[in-house]
Amino acid sequence: MPKRVDHEERRSQIAEALVRVAGRRGLHAVGMRDVAAEAGVSLRLVQYYFGTKEKLLLHGLQHLTDRFTARVGARLRAGDAGTGPRATAEALLLTSLPTDEESRTFHLLYTSYAILSVTDEALAAQPFIDNPDAAEDALTGLLRQAQEAGLADPGVDARTEAIGLLAMAAGLGTSILVGQRRPESAAEVLRHHLDRVFTPVTP
Amino acid sequence: MPKRVDHEERRSQIAEALVRVAGRRGLHAVGMRDVAAEAGVSLRLVQYYFGTKEKLLLHGLQHLTDRFTARVGARLRAGDAGTGPRATAEALLLTSLPTDEESRTFHLLYTSYAILSVTDEALAAQPFIDNPDAAEDALTGLLRQAQEAGLADPGVDARTEAIGLLAMAAGLGTSILVGQRRPESAAEVLRHHLDRVFTPVTP
DNA sequence: AGCATAGTGGTACGGTCGTATTACGAAGGA
DNA sequence: TCCTTCGTAATACGACCGTACCACTATGCT
């Protein structure tokens, strides 16, 4: 046999090429030849490791979400999240905004996949439903935590508030993506709404 | 010459066919032949009235936004909007949610166009930027109106609040679209947030 | 040493897509 | 009346896409 190669690494390499070229030209415009060229391999190689385009797209989605949840987790663990629930919630929401190239690509492709899944049942059966649920649970927990510590308005339902904030962040993210709003402006809107929720009780 | 036909009406008829088939199978999957078949005309006719596919898509987007703003306007004027700023704001936000087939199609295609416009400069130069601005202005006006009447928290910035609410509605709409949230649940979240804003001052 | 086989490359094949070409009927103005 | 021009139709063309097929290389095992 030829040099035994790490299949999983090669697949990741090709999947990242898919993400790059799709982030540049749009998911609808990416073909297998583009992915092959971007990864620096032959078309046959892409076929060899993924077989069909659908499987390539599915793996690309998986790769995308994995990388981004890792990034969000890292930013939450390290740095600016040590100063209480408010800071953690703010970091959680602001990190999901498309500010730099990587998060911009993530937003663009994640939304593309989501829209595609509406009319493509093979994509609809994919895993990326549990991810928002995890964020929802985390944010709800942070809000409850703040309420119990007297740092947030106890009169609001934590889960409802969390759902709304996440939806707002997603909507603002799309606005940034299409160039309708600047990242700083969106962050400001988000912080304003967080200010209204995280209001220390003054009895 | 043959029977003089109303060009604008034919174009609308074809554009509506585009919207229907794109709403069913996704914007990425629609071809000129599909549009022709859906409209009950020949492929040549579609070419005759639109020339190129890009122009067809552009006109389809225009047609879509026109129809929907008309729908929202109608729902605001008639019916449940006569009872003050809160009811009007609620109607404005809830109407934009994908609850029935028409609004579902609108959301799907509008988001598809938006995502496409990120990587397609011909679509990025299109009009659909002023539409959200109009909604933003309207909602901001409603909030200011409520604040001056003592029906809303005077401590919030009306425009920031309006931006956040619209982004939230958009995000919730996408959640509904991908089947992650039920329409009633999303409406409940929106109403909850409206309750927090429209709080009568009790001096 | 030699062979079976994982890895890689080049290329051909249907199919479909957007667009262009050609043709023809039908109506209204001269 | 006729002829110009608008509307409609059928079909052809070239490009590209995903997939399949065939060929070759180089390695690890026996």
Short mmCIF file of C-alpha atoms (C1' of nucleotides) in Angstrom, two decimals:
data_model
loop_
_atom_site.label_atom_id
_atom_site.label_comp_id
_atom_site.label_asym_id
_atom_site.label_seq_id
_atom_site.Cartn_x
_atom_site.Cartn_y
_atom_site.Cartn_z
CA MET A 1 0.00 0.00 0.00
CA PRO A 2 1.10 3.62 -0.36
CA LYS A 3 1.86 5.86 2.57
CA ARG A 4 -0.93 5.34 5.06
CA VAL A 5 -2.54 8.71 5.54
CA ASP A 6 -4.72 9.93 8.38
CA HIS A 7 -8.16 9.94 6.80
CA GLU A 8 -9.73 12.15 9.40
CA GLU A 9 -7.06 14.77 8.98
CA ARG A 10 -7.46 14.79 5.22
CA ARG A 11 -11.20 15.09 5.58
CA SER A 12 -10.75 18.04 7.91
CA GLN A 13 -8.35 19.64 5.47
CA ILE A 14 -10.86 19.32 2.65
CA ALA A 15 -13.74 20.44 4.84
CA GLU A 16 -11.83 23.57 5.77
CA ALA A 17 -11.20 24.26 2.12
CA LEU A 18 -14.94 23.98 1.57
CA VAL A 19 -15.58 26.46 4.37
CA ARG A 20 -13.03 28.90 2.98
CA VAL A 21 -14.25 28.93 -0.58
CA ALA A 22 -17.91 28.93 0.48
CA GLY A 23 -17.25 31.86 2.78
CA ARG A 24 -15.70 33.70 -0.12
CA ARG A 25 -18.09 32.98 -2.96
CA GLY A 26 -21.21 31.72 -1.20
CA LEU A 27 -22.35 28.22 -0.44
CA HIS A 28 -24.53 28.03 -3.53
CA ALA A 29 -21.58 28.72 -5.82
CA VAL A 30 -19.16 26.13 -4.49
CA GLY A 31 -18.48 23.05 -6.58
CA MET A 32 -16.39 20.01 -5.95
CA ARG A 33 -13.72 21.30 -8.29
CA ASP A 34 -13.48 24.53 -6.33
CA VAL A 35 -13.06 22.66 -3.08
CA ALA A 36 -10.40 20.45 -4.61
CA ALA A 37 -8.47 23.42 -5.97
CA GLU A 38 -8.72 25.30 -2.67
CA ALA A 39 -7.48 22.28 -0.74
CA GLY A 40 -4.67 21.77 -3.22
CA VAL A 41 -5.77 18.27 -4.10
CA SER A 42 -7.32 16.68 -7.17
CA LEU A 43 -11.01 16.38 -7.79
CA ARG A 44 -10.70 12.66 -7.47
CA LEU A 45 -9.41 13.03 -3.92
CA VAL A 46 -12.48 14.90 -2.79
CA GLN A 47 -14.58 12.14 -4.25
CA TYR A 48 -12.40 9.52 -2.65
CA TYR A 49 -12.79 10.93 0.85
CA PHE A 50 -16.41 12.03 0.69
CA GLY A 51 -17.98 10.12 -2.16
CA THR A 52 -20.82 12.48 -2.85
CA LYS A 53 -21.29 16.22 -2.62
CA GLU A 54 -24.09 15.89 -0.13
CA LYS A 55 -21.83 14.06 2.31
CA LEU A 56 -19.19 16.72 1.80
CA LEU A 57 -21.65 19.45 2.67
CA LEU A 58 -22.87 17.58 5.71
CA HIS A 59 -19.34 17.11 6.96
CA GLY A 60 -18.57 20.74 6.23
CA LEU A 61 -21.48 21.81 8.40
CA GLN A 62 -20.28 19.55 11.18
CA HIS A 63 -16.77 20.92 10.89
CA LEU A 64 -18.05 24.48 10.95
CA THR A 65 -20.14 24.11 14.10
CA ASP A 66 -17.41 22.18 15.88
CA ARG A 67 -14.82 24.84 15.24
CA PHE A 68 -17.12 27.64 16.29
CA THR A 69 -18.42 26.11 19.49
CA ALA A 70 -14.80 25.48 20.37
CA ARG A 71 -14.02 29.13 19.71
CA VAL A 72 -16.93 30.39 21.78
CA GLY A 73 -16.05 28.01 24.58
CA ALA A 74 -12.47 29.17 24.55
CA ARG A 75 -13.42 32.82 24.68
CA LEU A 76 -15.81 32.15 27.54
CA ARG A 77 -13.27 30.21 29.54
CA ALA A 78 -10.33 32.52 29.04
CA GLY A 79 -10.35 36.25 29.59
CA ASP A 80 -13.27 38.51 30.08
CA ALA A 81 -15.80 36.09 31.49
CA GLY A 82 -14.59 35.88 35.04
CA THR A 83 -16.48 38.85 36.39
CA GLY A 84 -19.94 37.48 36.91
CA PRO A 85 -23.03 36.39 34.97
CA ARG A 86 -23.50 39.69 33.18
CA ALA A 87 -20.02 39.64 31.67
CA THR A 88 -20.39 36.00 30.73
CA ALA A 89 -23.74 36.58 29.08
CA GLU A 90 -22.38 39.58 27.24
CA ALA A 91 -19.37 37.63 26.02
CA LEU A 92 -21.63 34.79 24.94
CA LEU A 93 -23.83 37.07 22.87
CA LEU A 94 -21.12 39.32 21.47
CA THR A 95 -18.91 36.44 20.45
CA SER A 96 -21.65 35.12 18.21
CA LEU A 97 -21.69 38.39 16.28
CA PRO A 98 -19.92 38.40 12.90
CA THR A 99 -17.11 40.80 13.70
CA ASP A 100 -14.00 39.24 12.23
CA GLU A 101 -13.50 37.07 9.17
CA GLU A 102 -13.98 33.76 10.93
CA SER A 103 -17.23 34.65 12.66
CA ARG A 104 -18.45 36.29 9.48
CA THR A 105 -17.86 33.09 7.56
CA PHE A 106 -19.53 31.10 10.29
CA HIS A 107 -22.64 33.27 10.28
CA LEU A 108 -22.88 33.27 6.53
CA LEU A 109 -22.53 29.53 6.14
CA TYR A 110 -24.59 28.62 9.18
CA THR A 111 -27.46 30.72 7.90
CA SER A 112 -27.02 29.30 4.42
CA TYR A 113 -27.26 25.79 5.78
CA ALA A 114 -30.27 26.72 7.87
CA ILE A 115 -32.09 28.21 4.90
CA LEU A 116 -31.16 25.22 2.79
CA SER A 117 -32.50 22.86 5.44
CA VAL A 118 -35.95 24.36 5.05
CA THR A 119 -36.34 22.83 1.61
CA ASP A 120 -33.75 20.04 1.82
CA GLU A 121 -34.77 17.22 4.05
CA ALA A 122 -31.34 15.60 4.09
CA LEU A 123 -29.98 18.76 5.69
CA ALA A 124 -32.98 19.13 7.98
CA ALA A 125 -32.16 15.81 9.63
CA GLN A 126 -28.75 17.14 10.65
CA PRO A 127 -27.49 17.82 14.14
CA PHE A 128 -27.40 21.60 14.27
CA ILE A 129 -30.54 21.91 16.33
CA ASP A 130 -28.99 20.97 19.65
CA ASN A 131 -26.44 23.74 19.41
CA PRO A 132 -28.83 26.67 19.85
CA ASP A 133 -30.56 24.74 22.61
CA ALA A 134 -27.27 24.53 24.46
CA ALA A 135 -26.76 28.27 24.16
CA GLU A 136 -30.31 28.83 25.32
CA ASP A 137 -29.79 26.68 28.38
CA ALA A 138 -26.52 28.37 29.22
CA LEU A 139 -27.95 31.87 28.95
CA THR A 140 -31.02 30.90 30.93
CA GLY A 141 -28.77 29.56 33.67
CA LEU A 142 -26.79 32.78 33.73
CA LEU A 143 -29.95 34.84 34.08
CA ARG A 144 -31.32 32.69 36.90
CA GLN A 145 -27.97 32.90 38.61
CA ALA A 146 -28.01 36.68 38.38
CA GLN A 147 -31.58 36.85 39.63
CA GLU A 148 -30.78 34.79 42.69
CA ALA A 149 -27.79 36.99 43.41
CA GLY A 150 -29.93 40.10 43.17
CA LEU A 151 -28.12 41.30 40.07
CA ALA A 152 -31.00 41.03 37.66
CA ASP A 153 -34.65 41.95 37.53
CA PRO A 154 -36.46 39.07 39.28
CA GLY A 155 -39.69 39.91 37.52
CA VAL A 156 -38.76 38.44 34.16
CA ASP A 157 -38.90 34.84 33.03
CA ALA A 158 -35.29 33.82 32.52
CA ARG A 159 -35.89 31.40 29.67
CA THR A 160 -38.11 33.75 27.72
CA GLU A 161 -35.56 36.50 28.16
CA ALA A 162 -32.76 34.18 27.02
CA ILE A 163 -34.68 33.12 23.92
CA GLY A 164 -35.35 36.72 23.03
CA LEU A 165 -31.76 37.80 23.52
CA LEU A 166 -30.43 34.96 21.40
CA ALA A 167 -32.90 35.68 18.65
CA MET A 168 -31.93 39.34 18.82
CA ALA A 169 -28.25 38.48 18.54
CA ALA A 170 -28.96 36.26 15.55
CA GLY A 171 -31.00 38.96 13.86
CA LEU A 172 -28.36 41.59 14.52
CA GLY A 173 -25.75 39.20 13.18
CA THR A 174 -27.60 38.93 9.90
CA SER A 175 -27.92 42.72 9.76
CA ILE A 176 -24.17 43.02 10.09
CA LEU A 177 -23.67 40.36 7.48
CA VAL A 178 -25.68 42.16 4.84
CA GLY A 179 -23.96 45.43 5.63
CA GLN A 180 -27.03 47.07 7.07
CA ARG A 181 -25.50 47.65 10.49
CA ARG A 182 -21.97 48.08 11.81
CA PRO A 183 -20.69 45.61 14.42
CA GLU A 184 -20.18 48.30 17.07
CA SER A 185 -23.75 49.49 16.59
CA ALA A 186 -25.11 45.96 17.00
CA ALA A 187 -23.00 45.41 20.10
CA GLU A 188 -24.34 48.62 21.54
CA VAL A 189 -27.92 47.52 20.98
CA LEU A 190 -27.17 44.23 22.68
CA ARG A 191 -25.52 45.91 25.64
CA HIS A 192 -28.44 48.27 26.01
CA HIS A 193 -30.83 45.37 26.28
CA LEU A 194 -28.56 43.58 28.69
CA ASP A 195 -28.52 46.70 30.83
CA ARG A 196 -32.28 46.53 31.08
CA VAL A 197 -32.19 42.93 32.21
CA PHE A 198 -29.22 43.04 34.52
CA THR A 199 -30.50 45.75 36.81
CA PRO A 200 -29.49 45.26 40.45
CA VAL A 201 -32.51 45.25 42.76
CA THR A 202 -32.50 48.20 45.08
CA PRO A 203 -34.91 47.42 47.88
CA MET B 1 -49.09 43.15 -34.15
CA PRO B 2 -50.73 40.39 -32.12
CA LYS B 3 -53.03 41.05 -29.22
CA ARG B 4 -51.37 43.79 -27.21
CA VAL B 5 -50.76 42.35 -23.81
CA ASP B 6 -50.12 44.18 -20.56
CA HIS B 7 -46.43 43.65 -20.06
CA GLU B 8 -46.44 44.57 -16.40
CA GLU B 9 -49.20 42.13 -15.68
CA ARG B 10 -47.37 39.31 -17.44
CA ARG B 11 -44.21 40.13 -15.56
CA SER B 12 -46.10 40.01 -12.30
CA GLN B 13 -47.62 36.70 -13.26
CA ILE B 14 -44.19 35.23 -13.97
CA ALA B 15 -42.67 36.79 -10.87
CA GLU B 16 -45.39 35.22 -8.76
CA ALA B 17 -44.67 31.88 -10.34
CA LEU B 18 -41.03 32.36 -9.37
CA VAL B 19 -42.03 33.12 -5.80
CA ARG B 20 -44.27 30.05 -5.63
CA VAL B 21 -41.77 27.54 -6.96
CA ALA B 22 -38.91 29.09 -4.99
CA GLY B 23 -40.97 28.92 -1.82
CA ARG B 24 -41.62 25.26 -2.48
CA ARG B 25 -38.20 24.02 -3.54
CA GLY B 26 -35.84 26.74 -2.39
CA LEU B 27 -34.42 29.70 -4.27
CA HIS B 28 -31.22 27.86 -5.13
CA ALA B 29 -33.13 25.10 -6.92
CA VAL B 30 -35.28 27.23 -9.18
CA GLY B 31 -34.45 27.42 -12.86
CA MET B 32 -35.98 29.36 -15.67
CA ARG B 33 -37.70 26.25 -16.95
CA ASP B 34 -39.33 25.69 -13.57
CA VAL B 35 -40.62 29.24 -13.49
CA ALA B 36 -41.97 28.90 -17.01
CA ALA B 37 -43.75 25.64 -16.19
CA GLU B 38 -45.20 27.08 -12.97
CA ALA B 39 -46.49 30.14 -14.79
CA GLY B 40 -47.92 27.99 -17.55
CA VAL B 41 -45.90 29.68 -20.25
CA SER B 42 -43.01 28.66 -22.42
CA LEU B 43 -39.38 29.12 -21.50
CA ARG B 44 -39.03 31.63 -24.28
CA LEU B 45 -41.67 33.82 -22.71
CA VAL B 46 -39.72 34.13 -19.51
CA GLN B 47 -36.70 35.13 -21.54
CA TYR B 48 -38.79 37.54 -23.55
CA TYR B 49 -40.08 39.41 -20.52
CA PHE B 50 -36.98 39.31 -18.37
CA GLY B 51 -34.08 38.63 -20.66
CA THR B 52 -31.71 37.20 -18.12
CA LYS B 53 -32.13 35.18 -14.96
CA GLU B 54 -30.52 37.84 -12.84
CA LYS B 55 -33.14 40.37 -13.88
CA LEU B 56 -35.85 37.82 -13.15
CA LEU B 57 -34.51 37.29 -9.64
CA LEU B 58 -34.23 41.02 -9.07
CA HIS B 59 -37.80 41.57 -10.16
CA GLY B 60 -38.91 38.62 -8.06
CA LEU B 61 -37.37 40.21 -4.99
CA GLN B 62 -39.07 43.49 -5.78
CA HIS B 63 -42.39 41.75 -6.27
CA LEU B 64 -41.97 39.88 -3.00
CA THR B 65 -41.25 42.93 -0.88
CA ASP B 66 -44.00 44.94 -2.53
CA ARG B 67 -46.59 42.30 -1.83
CA PHE B 68 -45.51 41.88 1.75
CA THR B 69 -45.28 45.53 2.69
CA ALA B 70 -48.75 45.88 1.24
CA ARG B 71 -49.90 43.01 3.41
CA VAL B 72 -48.37 44.43 6.55
CA GLY B 73 -49.77 47.83 5.77
CA ALA B 74 -53.23 46.39 5.26
CA ARG B 75 -53.12 44.48 8.52
CA LEU B 76 -51.97 47.58 10.35
CA ARG B 77 -54.66 49.77 8.90
CA ALA B 78 -57.57 47.41 9.28
CA GLY B 79 -58.49 45.61 12.45
CA ASP B 80 -56.52 45.22 15.57
CA ALA B 81 -54.30 48.26 15.36
CA GLY B 82 -56.69 50.94 16.47
CA THR B 83 -56.10 50.62 20.18
CA GLY B 84 -52.90 52.51 20.69
CA PRO B 85 -49.17 52.28 20.05
CA ARG B 86 -48.68 49.01 21.89
CA ALA B 87 -51.23 47.17 19.77
CA THR B 88 -49.81 48.69 16.60
CA ALA B 89 -46.26 47.72 17.53
CA GLU B 90 -47.39 44.23 18.43
CA ALA B 91 -49.22 43.85 15.14
CA LEU B 92 -46.20 45.16 13.27
CA LEU B 93 -43.87 42.63 14.85
CA LEU B 94 -46.22 39.65 14.87
CA THR B 95 -47.24 40.14 11.26
CA SER B 96 -43.66 39.73 10.18
CA LEU B 97 -43.51 36.29 11.77
CA PRO B 98 -43.83 33.32 9.38
CA THR B 99 -47.12 31.92 10.56
CA ASP B 100 -49.03 31.09 7.41
CA GLU B 101 -47.88 29.98 3.99
CA GLU B 102 -47.48 33.43 2.52
CA SER B 103 -45.39 34.86 5.33
CA ARG B 104 -43.38 31.66 5.47
CA THR B 105 -42.53 32.00 1.80
CA PHE B 106 -41.69 35.63 2.30
CA HIS B 107 -39.32 34.93 5.15
CA LEU B 108 -37.64 32.08 3.35
CA LEU B 109 -37.06 34.00 0.16
CA TYR B 110 -36.20 37.27 1.79
CA THR B 111 -33.53 35.59 3.88
CA SER B 112 -32.31 33.70 0.84
CA TYR B 113 -31.94 36.92 -1.08
CA ALA B 114 -30.20 38.55 1.87
CA ILE B 115 -27.71 35.70 2.19
CA LEU B 116 -27.15 35.73 -1.54
CA SER B 117 -26.52 39.46 -1.48
CA VAL B 118 -23.53 38.92 0.80
CA THR B 119 -21.56 37.29 -1.98
CA ASP B 120 -23.43 38.64 -5.01
CA GLU B 121 -22.79 42.28 -5.65
CA ALA B 122 -25.59 42.65 -8.17
CA LEU B 123 -28.06 41.67 -5.45
CA ALA B 124 -26.31 43.80 -2.85
CA ALA B 125 -27.06 46.92 -4.86
CA GLN B 126 -30.79 46.22 -4.66
CA PRO B 127 -33.44 48.23 -2.87
CA PHE B 128 -34.28 46.00 0.06
CA ILE B 129 -32.25 48.03 2.49
CA ASP B 130 -34.73 50.85 2.84
CA ASN B 131 -37.54 48.52 3.82
CA PRO B 132 -36.11 47.56 7.23
CA ASP B 133 -35.25 51.19 7.79
CA ALA B 134 -38.88 52.09 7.27
CA ALA B 135 -39.98 49.50 9.81
CA GLU B 136 -37.34 50.79 12.19
CA ASP B 137 -38.56 54.34 11.85
CA ALA B 138 -42.17 53.31 12.32
CA LEU B 139 -41.48 51.30 15.44
CA THR B 140 -39.27 54.03 16.87
CA GLY B 141 -42.08 56.50 16.33
CA LEU B 142 -44.55 54.24 18.09
CA LEU B 143 -42.25 53.89 21.07
CA ARG B 144 -41.68 57.65 21.34
CA GLN B 145 -45.40 58.19 21.06
CA ALA B 146 -46.01 55.73 23.89
CA GLN B 147 -43.31 57.33 26.02
CA GLU B 148 -44.80 60.78 25.64
CA ALA B 149 -48.21 59.43 26.55
CA GLY B 150 -46.80 57.82 29.66
CA LEU B 151 -47.51 54.34 28.37
CA ALA B 152 -43.91 53.19 28.07
CA ASP B 153 -40.76 53.27 30.12
CA PRO B 154 -39.23 56.69 29.45
CA GLY B 155 -35.80 55.49 30.46
CA VAL B 156 -35.05 53.56 27.30
CA ASP B 157 -33.78 54.87 24.01
CA ALA B 158 -36.61 54.38 21.57
CA ARG B 159 -34.50 53.72 18.49
CA THR B 160 -32.21 51.25 20.20
CA GLU B 161 -35.23 49.43 21.55
CA ALA B 162 -36.84 49.37 18.12
CA ILE B 163 -33.71 47.98 16.49
CA GLY B 164 -33.47 45.26 19.10
CA LEU B 165 -37.11 44.29 18.80
CA LEU B 166 -36.94 44.08 15.02
CA ALA B 167 -33.79 41.99 15.16
CA MET B 168 -35.47 39.75 17.69
CA ALA B 169 -38.50 39.31 15.48
CA ALA B 170 -36.27 38.48 12.54
CA GLY B 171 -34.31 35.95 14.58
CA LEU B 172 -37.46 34.36 15.91
CA GLY B 173 -38.82 34.20 12.38
CA THR B 174 -35.83 32.21 11.25
CA SER B 175 -36.23 29.90 14.22
CA ILE B 176 -39.80 29.22 13.19
CA LEU B 177 -38.72 28.69 9.62
CA VAL B 178 -36.22 25.97 10.45
CA GLY B 179 -38.73 24.27 12.71
CA GLN B 180 -36.86 25.02 15.91
CA ARG B 181 -39.67 27.03 17.47
CA ARG B 182 -43.44 27.09 17.13
CA PRO B 183 -45.13 30.32 16.02
CA GLU B 184 -47.13 30.67 19.25
CA SER B 185 -43.96 30.32 21.29
CA ALA B 186 -42.20 33.00 19.30
CA ALA B 187 -45.20 35.31 19.60
CA GLU B 188 -45.19 34.78 23.32
CA VAL B 189 -41.54 35.75 23.56
CA LEU B 190 -42.21 38.91 21.61
CA ARG B 191 -45.18 39.85 23.75
CA HIS B 192 -43.17 39.29 26.87
CA HIS B 193 -40.54 41.72 25.68
CA LEU B 194 -43.16 44.21 24.62
CA ASP B 195 -44.64 44.00 28.11
CA ARG B 196 -41.31 45.03 29.54
CA VAL B 197 -41.11 48.05 27.27
CA PHE B 198 -44.71 49.19 27.38
CA THR B 199 -44.95 49.62 31.10
CA PRO B 200 -47.17 52.53 32.15
CA VAL B 201 -45.34 54.92 34.44
CA THR B 202 -46.79 54.92 37.94
CA PRO B 203 -45.53 58.07 39.62
"C1'" DA C 1 10.76 -10.84 -3.68
"C1'" DG C 2 6.41 -10.21 -5.05
"C1'" DC C 3 1.76 -9.22 -4.76
"C1'" DA C 4 -2.44 -7.31 -3.13
"C1'" DT C 5 -4.18 -2.92 -2.16
"C1'" DA C 6 -4.71 2.08 -0.30
"C1'" DG C 7 -3.95 6.34 -2.39
"C1'" DT C 8 -3.83 9.38 -6.28
"C1'" DG C 9 -4.46 11.23 -10.91
"C1'" DG C 10 -6.63 12.10 -15.38
"C1'" DT C 11 -10.46 12.04 -18.02
"C1'" DA C 12 -14.85 10.87 -20.00
"C1'" DC C 13 -20.05 10.80 -19.56
"C1'" DG C 14 -24.87 12.21 -18.94
"C1'" DG C 15 -27.53 15.74 -17.57
"C1'" DT C 16 -29.03 20.29 -16.83
"C1'" DC C 17 -28.69 25.09 -16.95
"C1'" DG C 18 -28.84 29.82 -18.97
"C1'" DT C 19 -28.79 31.85 -23.27
"C1'" DA C 20 -29.07 32.46 -28.33
"C1'" DT C 21 -31.19 31.43 -32.76
"C1'" DT C 22 -34.68 30.72 -35.88
"C1'" DA C 23 -39.32 30.59 -37.22
"C1'" DC C 24 -44.13 31.74 -37.42
"C1'" DG C 25 -48.85 33.68 -36.41
"C1'" DA C 26 -51.56 37.58 -35.59
"C1'" DA C 27 -53.04 42.31 -35.21
"C1'" DG C 28 -53.09 47.29 -36.20
"C1'" DG C 29 -51.61 51.36 -39.04
"C1'" DA C 30 -50.72 52.98 -43.98
"C1'" DT D 1 -54.86 45.39 -48.25
"C1'" DC D 2 -50.47 44.58 -46.87
"C1'" DC D 3 -46.67 44.91 -44.25
"C1'" DT D 4 -44.42 46.00 -40.20
"C1'" DT D 5 -43.80 44.60 -35.70
"C1'" DC D 6 -45.19 42.28 -31.21
"C1'" DG D 7 -45.89 38.08 -29.03
"C1'" DT D 8 -45.14 33.19 -28.85
"C1'" DA D 9 -42.97 28.76 -29.79
"C1'" DA D 10 -39.53 25.14 -30.52
"C1'" DT D 11 -35.06 24.01 -30.56
"C1'" DA D 12 -30.07 24.34 -30.62
"C1'" DC D 13 -25.65 25.54 -28.27
"C1'" DG D 14 -21.93 25.80 -25.21
"C1'" DA D 15 -20.60 25.50 -20.58
"C1'" DC D 16 -20.43 23.44 -16.24
"C1'" DC D 17 -21.59 20.16 -12.73
"C1'" DG D 18 -21.55 15.77 -10.13
"C1'" DT D 19 -20.27 11.25 -10.79
"C1'" DA D 20 -18.06 7.15 -12.77
"C1'" DC D 21 -14.41 4.80 -14.88
"C1'" DC D 22 -9.72 3.49 -15.83
"C1'" DA D 23 -4.72 3.74 -15.04
"C1'" DC D 24 -0.71 4.07 -12.28
"C1'" DT D 25 2.18 4.31 -8.12
"C1'" DA D 26 4.04 3.06 -4.09
"C1'" DT D 27 3.85 0.74 0.11
"C1'" DG D 28 3.29 -2.91 3.75
"C1'" DC D 29 2.60 -7.74 4.46
"C1'" DT D 30 3.79 -12.67 3.60
#
